[in-house]
């Protein structure tokens, strides 16, 4: 089995791998190696769900767990402060035990830096992992780089283990520098003069200086936007002008994190000191808060409330600065909108809603129609899961290159239904379908569709059949014959 | 069943595309004609898209088939206000109409971007005379307006066309079982009725038979650069676009038979046939009052005086008179004057040139300076060149120094005008590799898989490749639709054989073994010697032209005459049958065409894995439908034209505008125009071709002479060489011929020590001997044995002794075959030439048998017994076409001697010249340099302080090589210079590097790496290449030798980055670059990687300390080892060959630091280790040494791959060419 994303295999099972199927292959290429290969779409949701589950599981062992961005299946995990809990070895064992719930040959390495830890996972190997070397052996699939030993550990390793610019990777061996240690031994100034900042980044990593760190649950950042006015204003209009984009930006960030604003605080910096303060006192601030009835993730209603509040705010001095903040947030939740209210056209809210639907009903529950460039009517449209970035259809037609298509039937069956047909002299005369006998007045055709000879051919002769006028309105049917059977593709009614 | 009294209506297809509608037609013109003939059509029109490239083949096939060949084209027209270019079918009614089609296509091609031809409607209007037009396919102007619902606009467009063609236009209708077409046709018929215009039915044919649909789909995918999966509705919805019978068309149009009748009426109007064309050569500008014959005679007289001095013998005079008389009789004086003029221009420009081929049989050509061989002195047969019976201009091929040939080409364009001169095209057709690659691409396989598959491909034949992929017992493409049946059989076999597991395992092992063997077969068969392969290609091409690509004759049942109603011909192959019946195109006209019931498909069955298919060995699963489709596609692509290229040198000239004879189009090369016909298309029309060829060795000679003049102040005239220098022949006898013209191949080098050439004629024989003709005729060994005195010199008959004496009784040259026919069988010279040509092309067994009988009968009359006669016939038949004419061999032998003489006495200059003329010849630059160094030439590395783009010569400090003896008559040999390698030797510098370097050098030599970076204009990668190749070592002179190029690279990287910013910390004192020195092997590796050659040591040098103690000999030691010794050698594989004439034996050449060793591998051993032998760059070989005279071959028994880590993988080899 293999998982595919953007027309390329992204992950393959070990069985498929044994037959030569590799990640990065196209489907045709992979099938050429294994005709029975089962290919499934890469499911971001499923992967994200499993990463979340694994992350949660790792949290049993350490409070600092960060899935590595862009590398599903890899985590940075904090290993500080475990001396009283059996030390790093115990932590590594625990992590390995957890990880192997997902993969039987999962590897764990502990080091001062992420770069060394990742390099050490390769050194640790699989079941036959080496536990010797500079680090303390911890068992198969585990490796512990001694504290302070990152640079020394990395020094003999090949440069391939170090993330760096491709050009630099090509040049270093030509200079005779083949190990991470050789790069680390260079003067930073010399490195910068030749490869600039990217070179310096690589050089720092070669010395075990890795800024990446596993983190605790991300502390909520202060959500505020401060704006200083070039000249003090005496009316609220310029303030409203500033508040809207600030609020929009803050809400966008919030929604991305799946949260909504429970309150909005607007702080105005007033230019003139009030009389109660000393004459040389500096400008002061006044803050007021808006609290919607329930947390909101949409700009329009929230800004409307802010506008009302600001318009009712009597200024006592010119305003020279505005701060918009969201001091309280809550998880984003669905809310009933109005179809007719344009303010409700809120992509963020839609996203949030669809996310919830997917979460509740499964990833395939939310779909959208998509046109496909196919000759067979039932394949000219499909439902695709929303969010799958597939290409739009190119409707270039073989005849004239126009972007037109036409409906072959008003009601198109997704799966053509078998039908019994009585033939007249040259064309169908009667249909027996869904328990009805439909006498035909006229049948025009055949229209021939054949193709896909390279993967599972089809061969159809279509007839457009017109029901004989009877008691009711005459129906029009699109039927076809394929191999020995007749099928209804659709109808007009 | 035919009802009595009913007159059957015939049908003519007026809209038909062949494969020359590039990537939009799937059948050859011949296949279409054969199909039309089989269906009983009285005529057929060929209407390719803006192309007349197939019409000569089409017209020839139609004439043979006895049907009318209507010439036409589907022109792309830009209609006023039209949304997009549209199509218009034009048919030639008269010769003027044909000229107009050719002119319109020329304008469409020349005035539009390449690949997007199109003409305006105004242009069409100006060239509408003599043409009959059809409104075209659904992409025509009128149909597209109807399809858009603009009936009024369509009416106006139709009226406009009627005005343009003055009523000679019909509305074209089609029915491919598509509703949208029927809708358009309804509109078209309304217009026809409204305007009272004729309308005609066509099927807009794109392939001859239903199975052609596969090929058409594939070609469409290639055209759109998509996979089949991505094509969607770009592919046609069904397979109805094939050539249909009259009965089918009648049935489909039974409601409107006038559309069928109209096709016959239009066909009758289109009476122009291609044979009506009469092109003539342009007249040569002559002095007033002088005829061409007189002027030619005057020039010849003048030339004779220059060639022979004041005393030409009577034989000379007689020969000249004979030739001039014949030339005058045939009206060819102008042709000779044109060729003379071209040669005169080349001489004036200092471009070395020489005529080759049979022109050297002509004393006139010799006197005009076209050729360099005196035919009278050599007794060459003029009739091999020109006979009265031939009635066509002779072939004159001129070789020019290849670098300067463009000058000559442009002169011809300017002299005669681009309206009258153009080059001949070469139609590039699918061969094995290209077919496999494109098939893999459209099926969605990866580049890696395509590469792996192409390893299995026959280099020349897609059909042979398809057979190979299908395997011996494989489906050969029948796979589609026959899947389960095969698998069932295999399962039953396994079950019947006791333990299923055991049977399965055995089966798997057997399959694997067979697959490996098939892989070896595949690998070995691609190692066909180039000449033999070319022969095969020519044969296949001839066969294709002859048979229309259809390997069998139409049966009487297919031809059927009125049997157009009878069953359709079965497709050409079971594959086609299977596919045809499944692809919907396969409507069998024996059944009612429009029946509702489609054909019953065959049951879908699984095939067995083809037992000897090599596909499983490549990791491909034969059960996959795409893998099975691959074979069918490759087979279908066989010989389908893919694109058009320029012929290697053919030029045509005409008096009338060439574009009225054949369309001209711009070539891919700037300033070149080509006609749409290939060289084989010219003879039937009577167009005269002059081959202006480029020859690399002439460039070498030209440059070498220049270098000798510059370095030693010696001017050499090659025409004055005596051809008797024994020191030069000594080199040749030693097979010391690397870099020499024609005699440097492995086979030639093996022959030279046996033949032991001591005079010029020996070289003529040597050149002619190693050719497929003499080899296939088994004449090589008899000749060599006779020459060595090991066999008595005998003659088949005493009368033949004068003819065969100089080749020791063994016929080697084409002229000898002709002379035998003249002397022994009483043929006239013209008949003898006709015999040679008939033998050469082997077009008809019947014709050949008749000629054979006539020859033997003639010999019998002259007293030669029949048995002897047959033996003689067989001998001359074997090499009739694939052997050289003696004159051609003599022309080449001149160049052989000149190159050998220059290489012997002026080796540095010769080395520099041949390196600068690369790519050319047999060996890679590395081998040439190694050889030069073995001859004492000092070769210096690329050094940007001294090197230019080309290799140059520098003063040498040490003494010249020992074998340049002072007693030689070659002047200046003692002052041998050294060769400085040029920057051109470095790989990966980009296309503009030469220009940039030369511009930079005009500002003076480079002074530092910073100076280089600032002035040279190379990008970062190219600058890195300079440093890695050691070209900047001189700027790191303070460093140890082995650290220089890394130190230079270190500095380059800094300089390329530019000045540090103003806030950058100041650098402390200059520190030495923190880079390690290179190991010697690393240095060699870098050399090979960057330049393909190392002056610091051969890769083998690094392995020698390990190999020598283990008894592995060097090439130098092998030269001292006796016959029969069991030895081991190792070296870089610089050459792999498997001549088609060698019965499966494979020849390898290994190079080490001391020389070359020849290895012979038996077919059985090769089969076992095919992959190792074809892919390993460095080999250790053990075997038995065979010594025969000076020829030493190691018969390889054991082979092992070596790895020196010294760049061996970068050493270029000469493999299988």
PDB file of C-alpha atoms in Angstrom, chain B residues 338-544:
ATOM      1  CA  UNK B 338      27.817  24.698 -60.312  1.00  0.00           C
ATOM      2  CA  UNK B 339      29.873  22.168 -58.363  1.00  0.00           C
ATOM      3  CA  UNK B 340      33.113  23.630 -59.703  1.00  0.00           C
ATOM      4  CA  UNK B 341      31.971  27.066 -58.591  1.00  0.00           C
ATOM      5  CA  UNK B 342      31.323  25.833 -55.049  1.00  0.00           C
ATOM      6  CA  UNK B 343      34.758  24.216 -54.864  1.00  0.00           C
ATOM      7  CA  UNK B 344      36.342  27.347 -56.249  1.00  0.00           C
ATOM      8  CA  UNK B 345      34.673  29.425 -53.539  1.00  0.00           C
ATOM      9  CA  UNK B 346      35.893  27.068 -50.791  1.00  0.00           C
ATOM     10  CA  UNK B 347      39.474  27.224 -52.073  1.00  0.00           C
ATOM     11  CA  UNK B 348      39.296  30.981 -52.225  1.00  0.00           C
ATOM     12  CA  UNK B 349      38.157  31.086 -48.624  1.00  0.00           C
ATOM     13  CA  UNK B 350      40.865  28.694 -47.504  1.00  0.00           C
ATOM     14  CA  UNK B 351      38.399  25.947 -46.635  1.00  0.00           C
ATOM     15  CA  UNK B 352      39.919  22.536 -47.165  1.00  0.00           C
ATOM     16  CA  UNK B 353      37.664  20.494 -49.413  1.00  0.00           C
ATOM     17  CA  UNK B 354      37.700  17.338 -51.448  1.00  0.00           C
ATOM     18  CA  UNK B 355      35.203  15.357 -53.482  1.00  0.00           C
ATOM     19  CA  UNK B 356      34.389  11.888 -52.284  1.00  0.00           C
ATOM     20  CA  UNK B 357      32.427   8.992 -53.656  1.00  0.00           C
ATOM     21  CA  UNK B 358      32.175   7.981 -57.251  1.00  0.00           C
ATOM     22  CA  UNK B 359      33.003  11.490 -58.500  1.00  0.00           C
ATOM     23  CA  UNK B 360      36.618  10.461 -58.142  1.00  0.00           C
ATOM     24  CA  UNK B 361      36.060   8.133 -61.085  1.00  0.00           C
ATOM     25  CA  UNK B 362      35.766  11.187 -63.285  1.00  0.00           C
ATOM     26  CA  UNK B 363      38.739  12.826 -64.974  1.00  0.00           C
ATOM     27  CA  UNK B 364      36.581  15.910 -65.505  1.00  0.00           C
ATOM     28  CA  UNK B 365      36.031  16.207 -61.754  1.00  0.00           C
ATOM     29  CA  UNK B 366      39.767  15.734 -61.234  1.00  0.00           C
ATOM     30  CA  UNK B 367      40.618  18.458 -63.700  1.00  0.00           C
ATOM     31  CA  UNK B 368      38.024  20.796 -62.203  1.00  0.00           C
ATOM     32  CA  UNK B 369      39.666  20.318 -58.809  1.00  0.00           C
ATOM     33  CA  UNK B 370      36.560  18.680 -57.386  1.00  0.00           C
ATOM     34  CA  UNK B 371      38.416  15.459 -56.572  1.00  0.00           C
ATOM     35  CA  UNK B 372      42.028  14.695 -55.791  1.00  0.00           C
ATOM     36  CA  UNK B 373      42.411  11.272 -57.338  1.00  0.00           C
ATOM     37  CA  UNK B 374      43.674  10.808 -60.871  1.00  0.00           C
ATOM     38  CA  UNK B 375      41.243   8.246 -62.273  1.00  0.00           C
ATOM     39  CA  UNK B 376      43.283   7.657 -65.370  1.00  0.00           C
ATOM     40  CA  UNK B 377      46.384   6.842 -63.378  1.00  0.00           C
ATOM     41  CA  UNK B 378      44.421   4.545 -61.100  1.00  0.00           C
ATOM     42  CA  UNK B 379      42.416   3.008 -63.904  1.00  0.00           C
ATOM     43  CA  UNK B 380      39.072   3.835 -62.318  1.00  0.00           C
ATOM     44  CA  UNK B 381      35.820   3.074 -64.103  1.00  0.00           C
ATOM     45  CA  UNK B 382      34.033   6.247 -65.184  1.00  0.00           C
ATOM     46  CA  UNK B 383      30.719   4.432 -65.611  1.00  0.00           C
ATOM     47  CA  UNK B 384      30.482   3.923 -61.892  1.00  0.00           C
ATOM     48  CA  UNK B 385      29.969   7.690 -61.823  1.00  0.00           C
ATOM     49  CA  UNK B 386      27.901   8.459 -64.889  1.00  0.00           C
ATOM     50  CA  UNK B 387      26.235   6.437 -67.606  1.00  0.00           C
ATOM     51  CA  UNK B 388      23.977   7.325 -70.426  1.00  0.00           C
ATOM     52  CA  UNK B 389      21.378   4.812 -69.315  1.00  0.00           C
ATOM     53  CA  UNK B 390      21.027   6.355 -65.898  1.00  0.00           C
ATOM     54  CA  UNK B 391      19.541   9.571 -67.295  1.00  0.00           C
ATOM     55  CA  UNK B 392      19.995  11.511 -64.126  1.00  0.00           C
ATOM     56  CA  UNK B 393      22.592  13.767 -62.601  1.00  0.00           C
ATOM     57  CA  UNK B 394      25.383  11.879 -60.874  1.00  0.00           C
ATOM     58  CA  UNK B 395      26.045  12.043 -57.162  1.00  0.00           C
ATOM     59  CA  UNK B 396      28.787  14.481 -56.309  1.00  0.00           C
ATOM     60  CA  UNK B 397      29.597  14.598 -52.634  1.00  0.00           C
ATOM     61  CA  UNK B 398      31.960  17.275 -51.417  1.00  0.00           C
ATOM     62  CA  UNK B 399      33.682  17.193 -48.045  1.00  0.00           C
ATOM     63  CA  UNK B 400      34.598  20.467 -46.391  1.00  0.00           C
ATOM     64  CA  UNK B 401      36.438  21.189 -43.175  1.00  0.00           C
ATOM     65  CA  UNK B 402      33.447  20.857 -40.896  1.00  0.00           C
ATOM     66  CA  UNK B 403      34.021  24.019 -38.916  1.00  0.00           C
ATOM     67  CA  UNK B 404      33.926  26.176 -42.055  1.00  0.00           C
ATOM     68  CA  UNK B 405      31.224  24.365 -43.964  1.00  0.00           C
ATOM     69  CA  UNK B 406      28.640  26.956 -42.978  1.00  0.00           C
ATOM     70  CA  UNK B 407      30.507  29.539 -45.066  1.00  0.00           C
ATOM     71  CA  UNK B 408      30.048  27.355 -48.102  1.00  0.00           C
ATOM     72  CA  UNK B 409      26.381  26.701 -47.382  1.00  0.00           C
ATOM     73  CA  UNK B 410      25.665  30.403 -47.053  1.00  0.00           C
ATOM     74  CA  UNK B 411      27.546  31.052 -50.289  1.00  0.00           C
ATOM     75  CA  UNK B 412      25.233  28.659 -52.128  1.00  0.00           C
ATOM     76  CA  UNK B 413      22.191  30.356 -50.620  1.00  0.00           C
ATOM     77  CA  UNK B 414      23.487  33.740 -51.690  1.00  0.00           C
ATOM     78  CA  UNK B 415      24.640  32.660 -55.117  1.00  0.00           C
ATOM     79  CA  UNK B 416      21.344  31.123 -56.186  1.00  0.00           C
ATOM     80  CA  UNK B 417      18.913  32.860 -53.830  1.00  0.00           C
ATOM     81  CA  UNK B 418      16.828  31.320 -51.106  1.00  0.00           C
ATOM     82  CA  UNK B 419      13.945  31.002 -53.543  1.00  0.00           C
ATOM     83  CA  UNK B 420      15.978  28.563 -55.609  1.00  0.00           C
ATOM     84  CA  UNK B 421      18.176  26.789 -53.076  1.00  0.00           C
ATOM     85  CA  UNK B 422      17.468  24.880 -49.902  1.00  0.00           C
ATOM     86  CA  UNK B 423      18.788  21.957 -47.983  1.00  0.00           C
ATOM     87  CA  UNK B 424      17.232  18.534 -48.018  1.00  0.00           C
ATOM     88  CA  UNK B 425      15.514  17.493 -44.823  1.00  0.00           C
ATOM     89  CA  UNK B 426      15.912  14.327 -42.877  1.00  0.00           C
ATOM     90  CA  UNK B 427      12.797  12.903 -41.403  1.00  0.00           C
ATOM     91  CA  UNK B 428      13.605  11.722 -37.912  1.00  0.00           C
ATOM     92  CA  UNK B 429      11.502   8.677 -37.237  1.00  0.00           C
ATOM     93  CA  UNK B 430      10.929   6.677 -34.129  1.00  0.00           C
ATOM     94  CA  UNK B 431      13.594   4.153 -33.419  1.00  0.00           C
ATOM     95  CA  UNK B 432      13.918   1.752 -30.553  1.00  0.00           C
ATOM     96  CA  UNK B 433      15.059   4.109 -27.846  1.00  0.00           C
ATOM     97  CA  UNK B 434      12.959   7.091 -28.741  1.00  0.00           C
ATOM     98  CA  UNK B 435       9.883   4.902 -29.061  1.00  0.00           C
ATOM     99  CA  UNK B 436      10.465   3.344 -25.657  1.00  0.00           C
ATOM    100  CA  UNK B 437      11.131   6.683 -24.005  1.00  0.00           C
ATOM    101  CA  UNK B 438       8.052   8.348 -25.438  1.00  0.00           C
ATOM    102  CA  UNK B 439       5.887   5.311 -24.779  1.00  0.00           C
ATOM    103  CA  UNK B 440       7.063   5.241 -21.178  1.00  0.00           C
ATOM    104  CA  UNK B 441       6.464   8.952 -20.868  1.00  0.00           C
ATOM    105  CA  UNK B 442       2.889   8.946 -22.100  1.00  0.00           C
ATOM    106  CA  UNK B 443       2.094   5.943 -19.948  1.00  0.00           C
ATOM    107  CA  UNK B 444       3.255   7.877 -16.909  1.00  0.00           C
ATOM    108  CA  UNK B 445       6.453   5.981 -16.141  1.00  0.00           C
ATOM    109  CA  UNK B 446       9.261   7.915 -14.557  1.00  0.00           C
ATOM    110  CA  UNK B 447      12.367   9.101 -16.323  1.00  0.00           C
ATOM    111  CA  UNK B 448      14.354   6.478 -14.451  1.00  0.00           C
ATOM    112  CA  UNK B 449      12.059   3.719 -15.645  1.00  0.00           C
ATOM    113  CA  UNK B 450      12.188   5.088 -19.168  1.00  0.00           C
ATOM    114  CA  UNK B 451      15.976   5.083 -18.985  1.00  0.00           C
ATOM    115  CA  UNK B 452      16.015   1.539 -17.726  1.00  0.00           C
ATOM    116  CA  UNK B 453      13.670   0.456 -20.501  1.00  0.00           C
ATOM    117  CA  UNK B 454      15.710   2.226 -23.111  1.00  0.00           C
ATOM    118  CA  UNK B 455      18.639   0.020 -22.089  1.00  0.00           C
ATOM    119  CA  UNK B 456      16.667  -2.814 -23.586  1.00  0.00           C
ATOM    120  CA  UNK B 457      15.854  -1.008 -26.774  1.00  0.00           C
ATOM    121  CA  UNK B 458      17.251  -1.843 -30.121  1.00  0.00           C
ATOM    122  CA  UNK B 459      19.089   1.288 -31.134  1.00  0.00           C
ATOM    123  CA  UNK B 460      17.547   1.399 -34.531  1.00  0.00           C
ATOM    124  CA  UNK B 461      14.282  -0.444 -34.750  1.00  0.00           C
ATOM    125  CA  UNK B 462      11.190   0.171 -32.667  1.00  0.00           C
ATOM    126  CA  UNK B 463       9.686  -3.019 -34.024  1.00  0.00           C
ATOM    127  CA  UNK B 464      12.675  -5.074 -32.911  1.00  0.00           C
ATOM    128  CA  UNK B 465      12.450  -3.352 -29.549  1.00  0.00           C
ATOM    129  CA  UNK B 466       8.801  -4.274 -29.213  1.00  0.00           C
ATOM    130  CA  UNK B 467       9.649  -7.885 -29.957  1.00  0.00           C
ATOM    131  CA  UNK B 468      12.380  -7.781 -27.387  1.00  0.00           C
ATOM    132  CA  UNK B 469      10.164  -6.272 -24.730  1.00  0.00           C
ATOM    133  CA  UNK B 470       7.515  -8.832 -25.473  1.00  0.00           C
ATOM    134  CA  UNK B 471      10.072 -11.574 -25.036  1.00  0.00           C
ATOM    135  CA  UNK B 472      10.269 -14.869 -26.886  1.00  0.00           C
ATOM    136  CA  UNK B 473       7.209 -16.333 -25.378  1.00  0.00           C
ATOM    137  CA  UNK B 474       5.753 -13.066 -24.376  1.00  0.00           C
ATOM    138  CA  UNK B 475       2.667 -11.419 -25.566  1.00  0.00           C
ATOM    139  CA  UNK B 476       4.496  -9.253 -28.130  1.00  0.00           C
ATOM    140  CA  UNK B 477       1.917  -6.721 -27.443  1.00  0.00           C
ATOM    141  CA  UNK B 478      -1.062  -8.972 -27.550  1.00  0.00           C
ATOM    142  CA  UNK B 479      -1.326  -8.442 -23.870  1.00  0.00           C
ATOM    143  CA  UNK B 480      -4.099  -5.930 -23.899  1.00  0.00           C
ATOM    144  CA  UNK B 481      -7.286  -7.839 -23.651  1.00  0.00           C
ATOM    145  CA  UNK B 482      -5.765 -11.244 -23.133  1.00  0.00           C
ATOM    146  CA  UNK B 483      -4.770 -11.072 -19.571  1.00  0.00           C
ATOM    147  CA  UNK B 484      -6.475 -13.730 -17.541  1.00  0.00           C
ATOM    148  CA  UNK B 485      -6.074 -16.478 -20.029  1.00  0.00           C
ATOM    149  CA  UNK B 486      -2.325 -16.567 -19.637  1.00  0.00           C
ATOM    150  CA  UNK B 487      -2.353 -16.390 -15.901  1.00  0.00           C
ATOM    151  CA  UNK B 488      -4.790 -19.236 -15.757  1.00  0.00           C
ATOM    152  CA  UNK B 489      -2.482 -21.355 -17.788  1.00  0.00           C
ATOM    153  CA  UNK B 490       0.424 -20.684 -15.521  1.00  0.00           C
ATOM    154  CA  UNK B 491      -1.555 -21.454 -12.414  1.00  0.00           C
ATOM    155  CA  UNK B 492      -2.707 -24.710 -13.885  1.00  0.00           C
ATOM    156  CA  UNK B 493       0.846 -25.648 -14.716  1.00  0.00           C
ATOM    157  CA  UNK B 494       1.915 -24.976 -11.200  1.00  0.00           C
ATOM    158  CA  UNK B 495      -0.940 -26.902  -9.697  1.00  0.00           C
ATOM    159  CA  UNK B 496      -0.333 -29.875 -11.912  1.00  0.00           C
ATOM    160  CA  UNK B 497       3.254 -30.157 -10.881  1.00  0.00           C
ATOM    161  CA  UNK B 498       2.903 -31.474  -7.352  1.00  0.00           C
ATOM    162  CA  UNK B 499       3.819 -28.997  -4.682  1.00  0.00           C
ATOM    163  CA  UNK B 500       2.557 -25.679  -5.792  1.00  0.00           C
ATOM    164  CA  UNK B 501       5.168 -23.896  -3.723  1.00  0.00           C
ATOM    165  CA  UNK B 502       7.999 -25.875  -5.250  1.00  0.00           C
ATOM    166  CA  UNK B 503       6.655 -25.382  -8.679  1.00  0.00           C
ATOM    167  CA  UNK B 504       6.260 -21.715  -8.036  1.00  0.00           C
ATOM    168  CA  UNK B 505       9.783 -21.384  -6.719  1.00  0.00           C
ATOM    169  CA  UNK B 506      11.213 -23.276  -9.666  1.00  0.00           C
ATOM    170  CA  UNK B 507       9.146 -21.263 -12.000  1.00  0.00           C
ATOM    171  CA  UNK B 508      10.342 -18.063 -10.376  1.00  0.00           C
ATOM    172  CA  UNK B 509      13.957 -19.146 -10.620  1.00  0.00           C
ATOM    173  CA  UNK B 510      13.563 -20.172 -14.204  1.00  0.00           C
ATOM    174  CA  UNK B 511      11.836 -16.953 -15.013  1.00  0.00           C
ATOM    175  CA  UNK B 512      14.557 -14.989 -13.343  1.00  0.00           C
ATOM    176  CA  UNK B 513      17.237 -16.828 -15.245  1.00  0.00           C
ATOM    177  CA  UNK B 514      15.396 -16.300 -18.468  1.00  0.00           C
ATOM    178  CA  UNK B 515      14.837 -12.675 -17.676  1.00  0.00           C
ATOM    179  CA  UNK B 516      18.536 -12.213 -16.983  1.00  0.00           C
ATOM    180  CA  UNK B 517      19.365 -13.879 -20.221  1.00  0.00           C
ATOM    181  CA  UNK B 518      16.935 -11.696 -22.037  1.00  0.00           C
ATOM    182  CA  UNK B 519      18.534  -8.687 -20.405  1.00  0.00           C
ATOM    183  CA  UNK B 520      21.937  -9.843 -21.594  1.00  0.00           C
ATOM    184  CA  UNK B 521      20.522 -10.353 -25.067  1.00  0.00           C
ATOM    185  CA  UNK B 522      19.064  -6.927 -24.981  1.00  0.00           C
ATOM    186  CA  UNK B 523      22.265  -5.336 -23.787  1.00  0.00           C
ATOM    187  CA  UNK B 524      24.363  -7.206 -26.253  1.00  0.00           C
ATOM    188  CA  UNK B 525      22.165  -6.537 -29.199  1.00  0.00           C
ATOM    189  CA  UNK B 526      22.437  -2.839 -28.721  1.00  0.00           C
ATOM    190  CA  UNK B 527      26.140  -3.191 -29.236  1.00  0.00           C
ATOM    191  CA  UNK B 528      25.888  -3.401 -32.927  1.00  0.00           C
ATOM    192  CA  UNK B 529      28.633  -1.942 -34.940  1.00  0.00           C
ATOM    193  CA  UNK B 530      27.503   1.337 -36.358  1.00  0.00           C
ATOM    194  CA  UNK B 531      27.942   0.412 -39.984  1.00  0.00           C
ATOM    195  CA  UNK B 532      25.977  -2.738 -39.657  1.00  0.00           C
ATOM    196  CA  UNK B 533      23.323  -0.955 -37.703  1.00  0.00           C
ATOM    197  CA  UNK B 534      23.080   1.719 -40.332  1.00  0.00           C
ATOM    198  CA  UNK B 535      22.778  -0.976 -42.912  1.00  0.00           C
ATOM    199  CA  UNK B 536      19.913  -2.445 -40.997  1.00  0.00           C
ATOM    200  CA  UNK B 537      18.304   0.944 -40.730  1.00  0.00           C
ATOM    201  CA  UNK B 538      18.589   1.498 -44.437  1.00  0.00           C
ATOM    202  CA  UNK B 539      17.173  -1.926 -45.097  1.00  0.00           C
ATOM    203  CA  UNK B 540      14.293  -1.345 -42.745  1.00  0.00           C
ATOM    204  CA  UNK B 541      13.637   2.053 -44.220  1.00  0.00           C
ATOM    205  CA  UNK B 542      13.674   0.645 -47.705  1.00  0.00           C
ATOM    206  CA  UNK B 543      11.367  -2.101 -46.592  1.00  0.00           C
ATOM    207  CA  UNK B 544       9.056   0.409 -45.012  1.00  0.00           C
TER     208      UNK B 544
END
